[in-house]
mmCIF file of N, CA and C in Angstrom:
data_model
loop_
_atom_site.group_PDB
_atom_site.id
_atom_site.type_symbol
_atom_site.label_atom_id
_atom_site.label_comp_id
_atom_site.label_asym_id
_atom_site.label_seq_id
_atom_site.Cartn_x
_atom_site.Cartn_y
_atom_site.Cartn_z
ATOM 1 N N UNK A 1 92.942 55.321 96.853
ATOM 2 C CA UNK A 1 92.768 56.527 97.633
ATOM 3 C C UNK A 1 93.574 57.705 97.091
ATOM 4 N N UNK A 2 94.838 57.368 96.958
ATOM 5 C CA UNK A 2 95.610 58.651 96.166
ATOM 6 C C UNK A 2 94.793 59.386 94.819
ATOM 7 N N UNK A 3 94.278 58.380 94.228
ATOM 8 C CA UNK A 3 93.649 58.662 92.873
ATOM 9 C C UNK A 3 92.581 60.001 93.023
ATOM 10 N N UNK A 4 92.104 59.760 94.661
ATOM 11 C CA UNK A 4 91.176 60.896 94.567
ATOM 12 C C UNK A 4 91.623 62.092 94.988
ATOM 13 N N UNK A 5 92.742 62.414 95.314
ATOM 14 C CA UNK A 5 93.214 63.381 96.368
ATOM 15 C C UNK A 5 93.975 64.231 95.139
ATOM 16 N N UNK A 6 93.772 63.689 94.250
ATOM 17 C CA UNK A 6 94.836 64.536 93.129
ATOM 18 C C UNK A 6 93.231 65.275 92.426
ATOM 19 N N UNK A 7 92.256 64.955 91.859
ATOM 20 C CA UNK A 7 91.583 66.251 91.812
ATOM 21 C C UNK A 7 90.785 67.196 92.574
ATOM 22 N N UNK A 8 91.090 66.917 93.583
ATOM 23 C CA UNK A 8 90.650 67.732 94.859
ATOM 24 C C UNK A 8 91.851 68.966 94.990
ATOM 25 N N UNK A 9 92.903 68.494 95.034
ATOM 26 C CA UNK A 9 94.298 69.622 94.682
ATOM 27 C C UNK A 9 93.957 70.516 93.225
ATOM 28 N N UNK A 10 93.567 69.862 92.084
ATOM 29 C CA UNK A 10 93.774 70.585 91.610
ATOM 30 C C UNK A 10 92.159 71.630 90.964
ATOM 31 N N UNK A 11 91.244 70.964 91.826
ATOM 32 C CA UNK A 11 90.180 72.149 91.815
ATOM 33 C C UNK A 11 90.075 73.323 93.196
ATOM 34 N N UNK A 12 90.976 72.808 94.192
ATOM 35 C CA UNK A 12 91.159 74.454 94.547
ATOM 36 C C UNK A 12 92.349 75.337 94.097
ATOM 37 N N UNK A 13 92.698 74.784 93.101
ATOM 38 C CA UNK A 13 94.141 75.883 92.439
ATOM 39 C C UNK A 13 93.202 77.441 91.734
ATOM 40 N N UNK A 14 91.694 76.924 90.878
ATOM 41 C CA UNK A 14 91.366 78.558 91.359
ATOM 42 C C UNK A 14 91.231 79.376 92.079
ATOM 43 N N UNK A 15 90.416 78.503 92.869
ATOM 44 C CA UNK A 15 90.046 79.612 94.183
ATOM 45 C C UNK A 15 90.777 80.182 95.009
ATOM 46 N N UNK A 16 92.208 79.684 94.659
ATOM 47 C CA UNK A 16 93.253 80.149 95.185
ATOM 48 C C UNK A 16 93.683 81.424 94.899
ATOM 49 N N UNK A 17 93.506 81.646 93.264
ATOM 50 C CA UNK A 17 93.607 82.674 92.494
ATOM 51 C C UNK A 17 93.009 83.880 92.539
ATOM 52 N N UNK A 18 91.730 83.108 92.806
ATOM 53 C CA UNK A 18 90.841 84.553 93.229
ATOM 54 C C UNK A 18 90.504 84.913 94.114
ATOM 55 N N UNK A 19 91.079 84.294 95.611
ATOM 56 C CA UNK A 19 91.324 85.002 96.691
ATOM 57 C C UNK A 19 92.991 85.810 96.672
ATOM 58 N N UNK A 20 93.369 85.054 96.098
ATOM 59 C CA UNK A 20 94.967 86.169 95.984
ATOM 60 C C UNK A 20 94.475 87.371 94.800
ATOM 61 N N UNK A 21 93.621 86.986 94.319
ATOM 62 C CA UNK A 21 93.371 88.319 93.657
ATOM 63 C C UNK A 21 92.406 89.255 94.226
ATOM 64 N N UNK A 22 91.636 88.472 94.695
ATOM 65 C CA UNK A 22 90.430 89.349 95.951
ATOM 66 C C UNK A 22 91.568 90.259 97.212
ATOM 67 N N UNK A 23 92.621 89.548 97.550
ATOM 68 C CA UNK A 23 93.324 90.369 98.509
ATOM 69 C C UNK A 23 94.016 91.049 97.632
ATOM 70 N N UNK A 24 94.668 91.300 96.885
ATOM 71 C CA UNK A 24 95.009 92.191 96.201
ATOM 72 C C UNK A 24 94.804 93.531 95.923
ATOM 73 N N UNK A 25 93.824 92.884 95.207
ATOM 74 C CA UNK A 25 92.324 94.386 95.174
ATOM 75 C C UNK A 25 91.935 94.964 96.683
ATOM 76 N N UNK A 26 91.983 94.367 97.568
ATOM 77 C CA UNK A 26 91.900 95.121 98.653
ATOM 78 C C UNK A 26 92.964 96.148 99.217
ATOM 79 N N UNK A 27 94.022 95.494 98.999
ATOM 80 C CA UNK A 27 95.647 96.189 98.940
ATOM 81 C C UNK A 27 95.288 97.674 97.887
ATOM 82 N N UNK A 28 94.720 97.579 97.296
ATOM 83 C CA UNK A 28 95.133 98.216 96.200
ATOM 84 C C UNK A 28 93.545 99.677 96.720
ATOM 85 N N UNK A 29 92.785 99.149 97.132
ATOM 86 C CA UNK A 29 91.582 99.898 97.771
ATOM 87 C C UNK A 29 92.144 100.783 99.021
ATOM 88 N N UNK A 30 92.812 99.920 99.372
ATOM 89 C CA UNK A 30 93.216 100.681 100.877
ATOM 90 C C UNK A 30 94.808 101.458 100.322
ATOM 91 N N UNK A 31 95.429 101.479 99.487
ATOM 92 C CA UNK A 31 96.421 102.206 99.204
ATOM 93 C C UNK A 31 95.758 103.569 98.731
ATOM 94 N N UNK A 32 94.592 103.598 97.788
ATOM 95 C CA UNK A 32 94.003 104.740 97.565
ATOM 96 C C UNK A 32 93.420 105.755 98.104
ATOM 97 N N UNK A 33 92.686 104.590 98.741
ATOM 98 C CA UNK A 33 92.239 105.171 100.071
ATOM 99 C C UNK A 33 92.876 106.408 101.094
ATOM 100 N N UNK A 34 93.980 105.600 101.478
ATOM 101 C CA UNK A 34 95.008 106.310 102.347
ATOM 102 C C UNK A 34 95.926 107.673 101.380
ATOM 103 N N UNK A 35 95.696 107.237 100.139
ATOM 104 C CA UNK A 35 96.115 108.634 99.357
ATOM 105 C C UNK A 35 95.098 110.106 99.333
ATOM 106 N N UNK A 36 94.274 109.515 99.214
ATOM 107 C CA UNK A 36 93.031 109.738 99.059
ATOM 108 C C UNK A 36 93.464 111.158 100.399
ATOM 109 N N UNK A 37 93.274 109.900 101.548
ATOM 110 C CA UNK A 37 93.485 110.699 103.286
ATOM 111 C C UNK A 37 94.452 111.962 103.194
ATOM 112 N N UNK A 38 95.380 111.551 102.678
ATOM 113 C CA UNK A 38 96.443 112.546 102.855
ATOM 114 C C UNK A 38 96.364 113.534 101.687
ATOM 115 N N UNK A 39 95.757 113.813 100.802
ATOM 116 C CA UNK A 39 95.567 114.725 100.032
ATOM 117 C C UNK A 39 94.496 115.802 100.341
ATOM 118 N N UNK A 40 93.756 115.462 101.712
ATOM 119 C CA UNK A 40 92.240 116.315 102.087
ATOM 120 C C UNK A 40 93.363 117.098 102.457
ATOM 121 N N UNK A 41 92.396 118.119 102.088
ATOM 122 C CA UNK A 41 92.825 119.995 102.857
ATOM 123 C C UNK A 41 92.341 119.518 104.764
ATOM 124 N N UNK A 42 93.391 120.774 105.250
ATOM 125 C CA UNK A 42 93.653 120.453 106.755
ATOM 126 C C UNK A 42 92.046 120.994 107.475
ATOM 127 N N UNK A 43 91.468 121.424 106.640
ATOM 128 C CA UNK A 43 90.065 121.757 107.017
ATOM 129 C C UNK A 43 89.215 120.914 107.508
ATOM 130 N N UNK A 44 89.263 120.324 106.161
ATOM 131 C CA UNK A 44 88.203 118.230 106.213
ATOM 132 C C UNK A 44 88.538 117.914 106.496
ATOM 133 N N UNK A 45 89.833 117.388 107.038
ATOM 134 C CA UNK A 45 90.153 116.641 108.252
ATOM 135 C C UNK A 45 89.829 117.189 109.140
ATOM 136 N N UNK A 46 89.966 118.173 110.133
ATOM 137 C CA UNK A 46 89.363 118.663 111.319
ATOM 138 C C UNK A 46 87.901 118.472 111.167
ATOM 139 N N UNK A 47 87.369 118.799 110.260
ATOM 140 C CA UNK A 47 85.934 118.807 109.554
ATOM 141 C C UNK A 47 85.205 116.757 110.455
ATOM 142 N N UNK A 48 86.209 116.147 109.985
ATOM 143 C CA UNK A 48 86.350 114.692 110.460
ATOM 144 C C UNK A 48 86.557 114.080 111.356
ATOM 145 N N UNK A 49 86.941 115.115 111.995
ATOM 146 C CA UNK A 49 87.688 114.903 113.453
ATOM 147 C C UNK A 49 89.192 114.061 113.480
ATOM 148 N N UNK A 50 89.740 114.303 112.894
ATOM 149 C CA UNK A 50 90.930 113.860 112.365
ATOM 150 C C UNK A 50 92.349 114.711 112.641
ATOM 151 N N UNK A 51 93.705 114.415 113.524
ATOM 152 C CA UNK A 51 94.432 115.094 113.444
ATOM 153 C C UNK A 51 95.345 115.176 112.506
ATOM 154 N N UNK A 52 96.383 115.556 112.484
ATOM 155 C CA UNK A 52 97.579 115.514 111.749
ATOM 156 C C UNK A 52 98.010 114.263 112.140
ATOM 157 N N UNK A 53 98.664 113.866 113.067
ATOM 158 C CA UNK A 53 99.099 113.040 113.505
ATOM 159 C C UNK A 53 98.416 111.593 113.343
ATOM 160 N N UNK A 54 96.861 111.618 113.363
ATOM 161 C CA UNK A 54 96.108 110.742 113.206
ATOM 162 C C UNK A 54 96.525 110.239 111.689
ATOM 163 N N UNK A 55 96.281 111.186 110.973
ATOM 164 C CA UNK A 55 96.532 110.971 109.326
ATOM 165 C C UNK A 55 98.292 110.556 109.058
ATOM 166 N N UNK A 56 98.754 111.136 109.381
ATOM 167 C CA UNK A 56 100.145 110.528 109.102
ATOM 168 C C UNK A 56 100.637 109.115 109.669
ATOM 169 N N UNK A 57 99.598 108.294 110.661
ATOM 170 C CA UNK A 57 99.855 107.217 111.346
ATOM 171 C C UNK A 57 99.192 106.454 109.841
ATOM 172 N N UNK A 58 98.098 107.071 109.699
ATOM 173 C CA UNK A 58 97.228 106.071 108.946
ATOM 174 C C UNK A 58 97.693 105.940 107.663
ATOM 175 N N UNK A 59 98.499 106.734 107.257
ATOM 176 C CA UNK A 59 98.837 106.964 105.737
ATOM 177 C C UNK A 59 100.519 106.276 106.065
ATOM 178 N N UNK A 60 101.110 106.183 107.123
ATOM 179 C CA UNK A 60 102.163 105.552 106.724
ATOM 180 C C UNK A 60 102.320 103.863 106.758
ATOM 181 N N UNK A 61 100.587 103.756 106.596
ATOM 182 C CA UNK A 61 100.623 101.870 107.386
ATOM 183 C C UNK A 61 100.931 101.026 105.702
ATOM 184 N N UNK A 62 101.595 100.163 106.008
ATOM 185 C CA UNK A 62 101.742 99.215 104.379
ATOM 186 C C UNK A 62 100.208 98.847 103.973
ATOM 187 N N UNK A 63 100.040 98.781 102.456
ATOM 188 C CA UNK A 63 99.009 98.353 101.946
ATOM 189 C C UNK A 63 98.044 96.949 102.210
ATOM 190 N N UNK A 64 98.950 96.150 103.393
ATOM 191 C CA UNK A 64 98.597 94.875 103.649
ATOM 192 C C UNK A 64 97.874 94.828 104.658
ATOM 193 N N UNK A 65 97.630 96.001 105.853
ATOM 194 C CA UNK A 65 97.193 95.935 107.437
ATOM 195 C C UNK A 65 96.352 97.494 106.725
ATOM 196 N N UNK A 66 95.163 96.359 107.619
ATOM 197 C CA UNK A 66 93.797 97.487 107.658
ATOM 198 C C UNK A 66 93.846 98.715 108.675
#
């Protein structure tokens, strides 16, 4: 029984990889994103319906929380 449990471990060691790399890339989408936010002129944001305050909540959240 042990015999089988050892390549079962080691065929999800990719998929491991490329969900830590799939979240990553999301980290990295939503950091731009939120740069992105805070660089619009105060126009397009109103334009968006968007306050100041709205944008500075959203732009100060860590890259990890949507």
């Amino acid at each position: 029984m042990p015999a089988l449990a050892q390549p079962l471990a080691i065929s999800h060691r990719p998929r491991f990889w490329w969900l830590a790399l799939d979240w990553l890339a999301g980290c990295l989408a939503r950091h731009h994103s939120r740069q992105d936010l805070a660089g619009l002129c105060p126009h397009l944001r109103r334009d968006l319906g968007l306050t100041d305050a709205a944008v500075a909540r959203e732009v100060a959240k860590p890259c990890w929380r949507s």
